[in-house]
Amino acid sequence: MGYSVLIVDDSATVRSSMARVFDMANLPLADLFEAENGLEALDVLQENWVDIVLADINMPKMNGIELVRSMKSNPELRNIPIAIVSTEGSQGRIAELREAGIAGYLRKPCRPEELKNLLVEVLGEWQ
Amino acid sequence: MTKANENQALRKAAEIVYENSAFIFVEDISLPEASVLESWEGTALRIEYSGDAQGFLELQVQNGFAHILAQNMLGLEDGDEKIASSAADALQESLNMLCGYFLTEYYGENAVFSIGMPKICSELSLEASLKNAGIWLDAEGFMLYMCHGLSDV
């Protein structure tokens, strides 16, 4: 048992390295789903239950901001927490994302303790 | 802002990104000798941004660096087949992260930008990038060159 997580990033290297960060942070994973962009993420969410979505901003087809807005406007998805994991450090952009309803923000490359703190803050400690 | 400010921001971005993502420590080096430049074999990448300012970053890396980067980012053992298949993606993602950190460092946290997709540019020569007067770095024994430029609006 553990967290069920969807990682949304167009870089396969980032998706794999995020999975490694979970391991380094001793965070238990029940399921790890991956998507290359927002559109793929919505498809995954139609078929699977996840505890949290971790999404990049800068992606082709549907970016992270569009994904947040799409999830928040969908009654079936709006309560799934979504956190942004991005290289961007603009306070204006982060404020825009918080207004759109993100549960948290991490800057890439994120450290294991930062990811752990985010998950505990959003989902609570895994028992 | 001066070229020195610009290059200082590039240097800081490189230190943060390569150390935190791949445990690779970078050090400043001076302009390599002409013979090194003439026999340069590497990969060129470019990323563009727009918003409160419009410009680009270019990254030139010596052959071999991409493999070390991918291996360290993914925590793979020597000889793992995934290293070669992930090398280009790891390089592109590192430039994406470099651009994000550079923009915050150079323009401040209040500026807002849209960052484009990082691309490998086989047509971009080292000679062309050198015209932007960027910085040379040593990373695990491999040479990297990074530069920034503003785009014509």
mmCIF file of C-alpha atoms in Angstrom:
data_model
loop_
_atom_site.group_PDB
_atom_site.id
_atom_site.type_symbol
_atom_site.label_atom_id
_atom_site.label_comp_id
_atom_site.label_asym_id
_atom_site.label_seq_id
_atom_site.Cartn_x
_atom_site.Cartn_y
_atom_site.Cartn_z
ATOM 1 C CA MET A 1 0.000 0.000 0.000
ATOM 2 C CA GLY A 2 1.056 3.587 -0.491
ATOM 3 C CA TYR A 3 0.352 6.710 -2.463
ATOM 4 C CA SER A 4 -1.187 6.496 -5.908
ATOM 5 C CA VAL A 5 0.471 9.168 -8.029
ATOM 6 C CA LEU A 6 0.207 10.508 -11.578
ATOM 7 C CA ILE A 7 3.323 12.241 -12.910
ATOM 8 C CA VAL A 8 2.698 14.486 -15.923
ATOM 9 C CA ASP A 9 5.806 15.630 -17.774
ATOM 10 C CA ASP A 10 6.859 15.492 -21.428
ATOM 11 C CA SER A 11 10.345 14.358 -20.404
ATOM 12 C CA ALA A 12 10.651 10.608 -19.795
ATOM 13 C CA THR A 13 13.848 11.341 -17.864
ATOM 14 C CA VAL A 14 11.986 13.617 -15.467
ATOM 15 C CA ARG A 15 9.216 11.069 -14.979
ATOM 16 C CA SER A 16 11.786 8.380 -14.147
ATOM 17 C CA SER A 17 13.825 10.668 -11.915
ATOM 18 C CA MET A 18 10.676 11.706 -10.015
ATOM 19 C CA ALA A 19 9.976 8.027 -9.348
ATOM 20 C CA ARG A 20 13.544 7.798 -8.016
ATOM 21 C CA VAL A 21 12.931 10.791 -5.753
ATOM 22 C CA PHE A 22 9.947 8.938 -4.219
ATOM 23 C CA ASP A 23 12.267 6.041 -3.484
ATOM 24 C CA MET A 24 14.968 8.298 -2.014
ATOM 25 C CA ALA A 25 12.373 9.984 0.214
ATOM 26 C CA ASN A 26 11.122 6.575 1.460
ATOM 27 C CA LEU A 27 7.641 7.420 0.224
ATOM 28 C CA PRO A 28 5.541 4.287 -0.352
ATOM 29 C CA LEU A 29 3.989 4.048 -3.814
ATOM 30 C CA ALA A 30 0.952 1.895 -4.548
ATOM 31 C CA ASP A 31 0.642 2.965 -8.184
ATOM 32 C CA LEU A 32 2.711 5.257 -10.342
ATOM 33 C CA PHE A 33 0.982 6.469 -13.498
ATOM 34 C CA GLU A 34 2.705 8.570 -16.150
ATOM 35 C CA ALA A 35 1.473 10.963 -18.835
ATOM 36 C CA GLU A 36 3.372 13.073 -21.368
ATOM 37 C CA ASN A 37 0.982 16.025 -21.330
ATOM 38 C CA GLY A 38 -2.297 17.293 -19.934
ATOM 39 C CA LEU A 39 -4.461 15.501 -22.471
ATOM 40 C CA GLU A 40 -2.877 12.149 -21.667
ATOM 41 C CA ALA A 41 -3.243 12.927 -17.971
ATOM 42 C CA LEU A 42 -7.010 13.440 -18.364
ATOM 43 C CA ASP A 43 -7.221 10.058 -20.102
ATOM 44 C CA VAL A 44 -5.355 8.386 -17.224
ATOM 45 C CA LEU A 45 -7.667 10.074 -14.701
ATOM 46 C CA GLN A 46 -10.757 8.778 -16.496
ATOM 47 C CA GLU A 47 -9.584 5.210 -15.957
ATOM 48 C CA ASN A 48 -7.716 5.281 -12.648
ATOM 49 C CA TRP A 49 -7.984 6.585 -9.118
ATOM 50 C CA VAL A 50 -5.013 8.664 -8.001
ATOM 51 C CA ASP A 51 -4.295 10.438 -4.709
ATOM 52 C CA ILE A 52 -2.368 13.299 -6.298
ATOM 53 C CA VAL A 53 -1.262 14.641 -9.683
ATOM 54 C CA LEU A 54 2.237 16.108 -10.054
ATOM 55 C CA ALA A 55 2.406 18.112 -13.290
ATOM 56 C CA ASP A 56 4.930 20.218 -15.163
ATOM 57 C CA ILE A 57 3.818 23.509 -16.738
ATOM 58 C CA ASN A 58 5.719 23.536 -20.002
ATOM 59 C CA MET A 59 4.307 20.654 -22.107
ATOM 60 C CA PRO A 60 3.007 20.295 -25.659
ATOM 61 C CA LYS A 61 -0.694 19.714 -26.536
ATOM 62 C CA MET A 62 -2.024 20.686 -23.084
ATOM 63 C CA ASN A 63 0.234 22.447 -20.589
ATOM 64 C CA GLY A 64 0.071 22.255 -16.804
ATOM 65 C CA ILE A 65 -1.979 25.421 -16.353
ATOM 66 C CA GLU A 66 -4.574 24.182 -18.841
ATOM 67 C CA LEU A 67 -4.620 20.820 -17.048
ATOM 68 C CA VAL A 68 -5.295 22.505 -13.692
ATOM 69 C CA ARG A 69 -8.172 24.520 -15.190
ATOM 70 C CA SER A 70 -9.598 21.468 -16.935
ATOM 71 C CA MET A 71 -9.523 19.371 -13.755
ATOM 72 C CA LYS A 72 -11.038 22.126 -11.633
ATOM 73 C CA SER A 73 -13.928 22.587 -14.074
ATOM 74 C CA ASN A 74 -14.704 18.852 -14.086
ATOM 75 C CA PRO A 75 -16.889 17.764 -11.115
ATOM 76 C CA GLU A 76 -15.370 14.271 -11.194
ATOM 77 C CA LEU A 77 -11.780 15.524 -11.053
ATOM 78 C CA ARG A 78 -11.904 18.809 -9.192
ATOM 79 C CA ASN A 79 -11.221 17.266 -5.772
ATOM 80 C CA ILE A 80 -8.067 15.428 -6.840
ATOM 81 C CA PRO A 81 -5.124 17.486 -5.572
ATOM 82 C CA ILE A 82 -2.775 18.699 -8.295
ATOM 83 C CA ALA A 83 0.680 20.078 -7.544
ATOM 84 C CA ILE A 84 2.938 21.780 -10.056
ATOM 85 C CA VAL A 85 6.566 20.663 -10.399
ATOM 86 C CA SER A 86 8.243 23.142 -12.704
ATOM 87 C CA THR A 87 11.419 25.068 -13.422
ATOM 88 C CA GLU A 88 9.568 28.377 -13.281
ATOM 89 C CA GLY A 89 10.258 30.671 -10.347
ATOM 90 C CA SER A 90 8.018 33.615 -11.200
ATOM 91 C CA GLN A 91 5.938 34.642 -8.193
ATOM 92 C CA GLY A 92 3.291 35.990 -10.557
ATOM 93 C CA ARG A 93 2.951 32.627 -12.290
ATOM 94 C CA ILE A 94 2.855 30.748 -8.964
ATOM 95 C CA ALA A 95 0.146 33.124 -7.662
ATOM 96 C CA GLU A 96 -1.849 32.541 -10.861
ATOM 97 C CA LEU A 97 -1.593 28.786 -10.305
ATOM 98 C CA ARG A 98 -2.637 29.047 -6.666
ATOM 99 C CA GLU A 99 -5.683 31.054 -7.699
ATOM 100 C CA ALA A 100 -6.500 28.317 -10.205
ATOM 101 C CA GLY A 101 -6.533 25.833 -7.339
ATOM 102 C CA ILE A 102 -3.202 23.990 -7.152
ATOM 103 C CA ALA A 103 -2.461 22.185 -3.905
ATOM 104 C CA GLY A 104 1.265 22.924 -3.962
ATOM 105 C CA TYR A 105 4.273 23.980 -5.975
ATOM 106 C CA LEU A 106 7.743 22.466 -6.210
ATOM 107 C CA ARG A 107 10.625 23.783 -8.232
ATOM 108 C CA LYS A 108 12.591 21.359 -10.384
ATOM 109 C CA PRO A 109 14.910 19.707 -9.670
ATOM 110 C CA CYS A 110 13.162 18.889 -6.405
ATOM 111 C CA ARG A 111 14.847 17.271 -3.440
ATOM 112 C CA PRO A 112 13.417 14.171 -1.722
ATOM 113 C CA GLU A 113 12.608 16.087 1.473
ATOM 114 C CA GLU A 114 10.734 18.763 -0.503
ATOM 115 C CA LEU A 115 8.577 16.130 -2.206
ATOM 116 C CA LYS A 116 7.955 14.387 1.097
ATOM 117 C CA ASN A 117 6.914 17.664 2.767
ATOM 118 C CA LEU A 118 4.515 18.413 -0.088
ATOM 119 C CA LEU A 119 2.844 15.004 0.077
ATOM 120 C CA VAL A 120 2.517 15.105 3.854
ATOM 121 C CA GLU A 121 1.072 18.630 3.649
ATOM 122 C CA VAL A 122 -1.468 17.718 0.971
ATOM 123 C CA LEU A 123 -2.304 14.102 1.779
ATOM 124 C CA GLY A 124 -1.107 13.595 5.329
ATOM 125 C CA GLU A 125 1.499 11.146 6.633
ATOM 126 C CA TRP A 126 1.203 7.655 5.173
ATOM 127 C CA GLN A 127 0.196 5.278 7.987
ATOM 128 C CA MET B 1 22.307 44.929 -16.983
ATOM 129 C CA THR B 2 25.769 43.974 -18.123
ATOM 130 C CA LYS B 3 27.146 40.895 -19.811
ATOM 131 C CA ALA B 4 28.883 40.109 -16.501
ATOM 132 C CA ASN B 5 25.487 40.064 -14.704
ATOM 133 C CA GLU B 6 24.124 37.855 -17.432
ATOM 134 C CA ASN B 7 26.994 35.393 -17.209
ATOM 135 C CA GLN B 8 26.847 35.364 -13.413
ATOM 136 C CA ALA B 9 23.168 34.353 -13.674
ATOM 137 C CA LEU B 10 24.067 31.605 -16.163
ATOM 138 C CA ARG B 11 26.793 30.314 -13.847
ATOM 139 C CA LYS B 12 24.480 30.226 -10.825
ATOM 140 C CA ALA B 13 21.753 28.464 -12.811
ATOM 141 C CA ALA B 14 24.239 25.816 -13.966
ATOM 142 C CA GLU B 15 25.505 25.209 -10.441
ATOM 143 C CA ILE B 16 21.988 24.716 -9.047
ATOM 144 C CA VAL B 17 20.599 22.634 -11.900
ATOM 145 C CA TYR B 18 23.479 20.216 -12.414
ATOM 146 C CA GLU B 19 24.240 19.756 -8.722
ATOM 147 C CA ASN B 20 20.616 19.247 -7.648
ATOM 148 C CA SER B 21 19.465 17.151 -10.586
ATOM 149 C CA ALA B 22 22.534 14.995 -11.208
ATOM 150 C CA PHE B 23 25.119 15.584 -8.449
ATOM 151 C CA ILE B 24 27.407 17.142 -11.050
ATOM 152 C CA PHE B 25 29.574 20.020 -9.886
ATOM 153 C CA VAL B 26 30.539 22.655 -12.439
ATOM 154 C CA GLU B 27 33.572 24.923 -12.353
ATOM 155 C CA ASP B 28 34.517 27.979 -14.343
ATOM 156 C CA ILE B 29 37.170 27.512 -16.988
ATOM 157 C CA SER B 30 38.753 30.036 -19.316
ATOM 158 C CA LEU B 31 38.244 30.041 -23.062
ATOM 159 C CA PRO B 32 39.744 26.784 -24.379
ATOM 160 C CA GLU B 33 42.705 26.896 -26.749
ATOM 161 C CA ALA B 34 42.024 27.299 -30.450
ATOM 162 C CA SER B 35 42.970 23.671 -31.110
ATOM 163 C CA VAL B 36 40.247 22.485 -28.734
ATOM 164 C CA LEU B 37 37.664 24.657 -30.424
ATOM 165 C CA GLU B 38 38.710 23.524 -33.896
ATOM 166 C CA SER B 39 38.311 19.852 -32.998
ATOM 167 C CA TRP B 40 35.122 20.392 -30.956
ATOM 168 C CA GLU B 41 32.662 17.499 -31.084
ATOM 169 C CA GLY B 42 29.487 18.021 -29.176
ATOM 170 C CA THR B 43 25.762 18.676 -29.086
ATOM 171 C CA ALA B 44 24.122 22.077 -29.465
ATOM 172 C CA LEU B 45 20.804 22.997 -27.855
ATOM 173 C CA ARG B 46 18.656 26.098 -27.804
ATOM 174 C CA ILE B 47 15.605 27.275 -25.875
ATOM 175 C CA GLU B 48 13.620 30.460 -26.383
ATOM 176 C CA TYR B 49 11.502 32.473 -23.963
ATOM 177 C CA SER B 50 9.034 35.315 -24.256
ATOM 178 C CA GLY B 51 7.071 37.521 -21.889
ATOM 179 C CA ASP B 52 8.514 40.489 -20.003
ATOM 180 C CA ALA B 53 11.557 40.079 -22.268
ATOM 181 C CA GLN B 54 12.247 37.894 -25.279
ATOM 182 C CA GLY B 55 15.423 35.920 -25.783
ATOM 183 C CA PHE B 56 17.178 32.573 -25.869
ATOM 184 C CA LEU B 57 19.736 30.364 -24.166
ATOM 185 C CA GLU B 58 22.161 28.181 -26.077
ATOM 186 C CA LEU B 59 24.032 25.245 -24.598
ATOM 187 C CA GLN B 60 26.945 23.460 -26.224
ATOM 188 C CA VAL B 61 28.148 20.280 -24.522
ATOM 189 C CA GLN B 62 31.129 18.127 -25.308
ATOM 190 C CA ASN B 63 30.400 14.549 -26.376
ATOM 191 C CA GLY B 64 30.097 12.227 -23.391
ATOM 192 C CA PHE B 65 28.494 14.731 -21.025
ATOM 193 C CA ALA B 66 24.947 13.740 -21.956
ATOM 194 C CA HIS B 67 25.621 10.144 -20.894
ATOM 195 C CA ILE B 68 26.987 11.172 -17.484
ATOM 196 C CA LEU B 69 24.025 13.493 -17.021
ATOM 197 C CA ALA B 70 21.424 10.846 -17.884
ATOM 198 C CA GLN B 71 23.163 8.208 -15.786
ATOM 199 C CA ASN B 72 23.276 10.457 -12.733
ATOM 200 C CA MET B 73 19.766 11.862 -13.152
ATOM 201 C CA LEU B 74 18.343 8.358 -13.298
ATOM 202 C CA GLY B 75 20.759 6.677 -10.888
ATOM 203 C CA LEU B 76 21.746 4.000 -13.416
ATOM 204 C CA GLU B 77 24.717 1.620 -13.325
ATOM 205 C CA ASP B 78 27.477 1.780 -15.956
ATOM 206 C CA GLY B 79 26.444 0.007 -19.127
ATOM 207 C CA ASP B 80 22.689 0.289 -18.580
ATOM 208 C CA GLU B 81 21.006 0.518 -21.988
ATOM 209 C CA LYS B 82 18.692 3.233 -20.708
ATOM 210 C CA ILE B 83 21.599 5.682 -20.442
ATOM 211 C CA ALA B 84 22.023 6.065 -24.202
ATOM 212 C CA SER B 85 18.306 6.251 -24.893
ATOM 213 C CA SER B 86 17.802 8.922 -22.214
ATOM 214 C CA ALA B 87 20.840 11.087 -22.990
ATOM 215 C CA ALA B 88 19.208 13.538 -25.418
ATOM 216 C CA ASP B 89 16.114 13.925 -23.239
ATOM 217 C CA ALA B 90 18.259 14.553 -20.149
ATOM 218 C CA LEU B 91 20.178 17.280 -21.977
ATOM 219 C CA GLN B 92 16.993 18.966 -23.162
ATOM 220 C CA GLU B 93 15.456 18.850 -19.703
ATOM 221 C CA SER B 94 18.611 20.304 -18.188
ATOM 222 C CA LEU B 95 18.377 23.262 -20.590
ATOM 223 C CA ASN B 96 14.718 23.726 -19.636
ATOM 224 C CA MET B 97 15.726 23.903 -15.961
ATOM 225 C CA LEU B 98 18.693 26.186 -16.746
ATOM 226 C CA CYS B 99 16.375 28.591 -18.517
ATOM 227 C CA GLY B 100 13.914 28.672 -15.602
ATOM 228 C CA TYR B 101 16.637 29.408 -13.063
ATOM 229 C CA PHE B 102 18.408 31.890 -15.322
ATOM 230 C CA LEU B 103 15.236 33.935 -15.847
ATOM 231 C CA THR B 104 14.543 34.219 -12.111
ATOM 232 C CA GLU B 105 18.159 35.034 -11.349
ATOM 233 C CA TYR B 106 18.534 37.605 -14.114
ATOM 234 C CA TYR B 107 15.128 39.296 -14.275
ATOM 235 C CA GLY B 108 13.909 38.703 -10.713
ATOM 236 C CA GLU B 109 10.989 36.760 -9.259
ATOM 237 C CA ASN B 110 8.293 39.182 -10.386
ATOM 238 C CA ALA B 111 8.924 38.886 -14.118
ATOM 239 C CA VAL B 112 6.664 36.435 -15.955
ATOM 240 C CA PHE B 113 7.766 34.383 -18.950
ATOM 241 C CA SER B 114 6.639 31.582 -21.202
ATOM 242 C CA ILE B 115 9.451 29.142 -21.844
ATOM 243 C CA GLY B 116 9.550 27.303 -25.169
ATOM 244 C CA MET B 117 10.509 23.708 -25.759
ATOM 245 C CA PRO B 118 14.258 22.936 -25.599
ATOM 246 C CA LYS B 119 15.576 21.713 -28.931
ATOM 247 C CA ILE B 120 18.691 19.965 -30.145
ATOM 248 C CA CYS B 121 20.019 22.115 -33.008
ATOM 249 C CA SER B 122 22.399 20.247 -35.278
ATOM 250 C CA GLU B 123 22.726 23.375 -37.430
ATOM 251 C CA LEU B 124 23.877 25.571 -34.518
ATOM 252 C CA SER B 125 27.666 25.757 -34.578
ATOM 253 C CA LEU B 126 29.878 26.441 -31.579
ATOM 254 C CA GLU B 127 31.340 29.352 -33.540
ATOM 255 C CA ALA B 128 27.879 30.936 -33.848
ATOM 256 C CA SER B 129 27.158 30.520 -30.125
ATOM 257 C CA LEU B 130 30.521 32.018 -29.172
ATOM 258 C CA LYS B 131 29.383 35.343 -30.660
ATOM 259 C CA ASN B 132 27.077 35.741 -27.637
ATOM 260 C CA ALA B 133 30.081 35.867 -25.260
ATOM 261 C CA GLY B 134 28.828 33.296 -22.752
ATOM 262 C CA ILE B 135 30.632 31.169 -20.170
ATOM 263 C CA TRP B 136 32.738 28.014 -20.259
ATOM 264 C CA LEU B 137 32.326 25.425 -17.540
ATOM 265 C CA ASP B 138 33.970 22.150 -16.639
ATOM 266 C CA ALA B 139 31.546 19.419 -15.596
ATOM 267 C CA GLU B 140 33.062 16.085 -14.572
ATOM 268 C CA GLY B 141 35.884 16.629 -17.074
ATOM 269 C CA PHE B 142 33.607 17.662 -19.943
ATOM 270 C CA MET B 143 33.431 21.177 -21.332
ATOM 271 C CA LEU B 144 30.146 23.078 -21.499
ATOM 272 C CA TYR B 145 29.484 26.431 -23.089
ATOM 273 C CA MET B 146 26.357 28.469 -22.246
ATOM 274 C CA CYS B 147 25.211 31.810 -23.551
ATOM 275 C CA HIS B 148 22.189 34.097 -23.486
ATOM 276 C CA GLY B 149 20.931 36.538 -26.067
ATOM 277 C CA LEU B 150 17.957 38.824 -26.585
ATOM 278 C CA SER B 151 15.739 38.352 -29.604
ATOM 279 C CA ASP B 152 14.773 41.144 -31.950
ATOM 280 C CA VAL B 153 11.152 42.075 -31.320
#
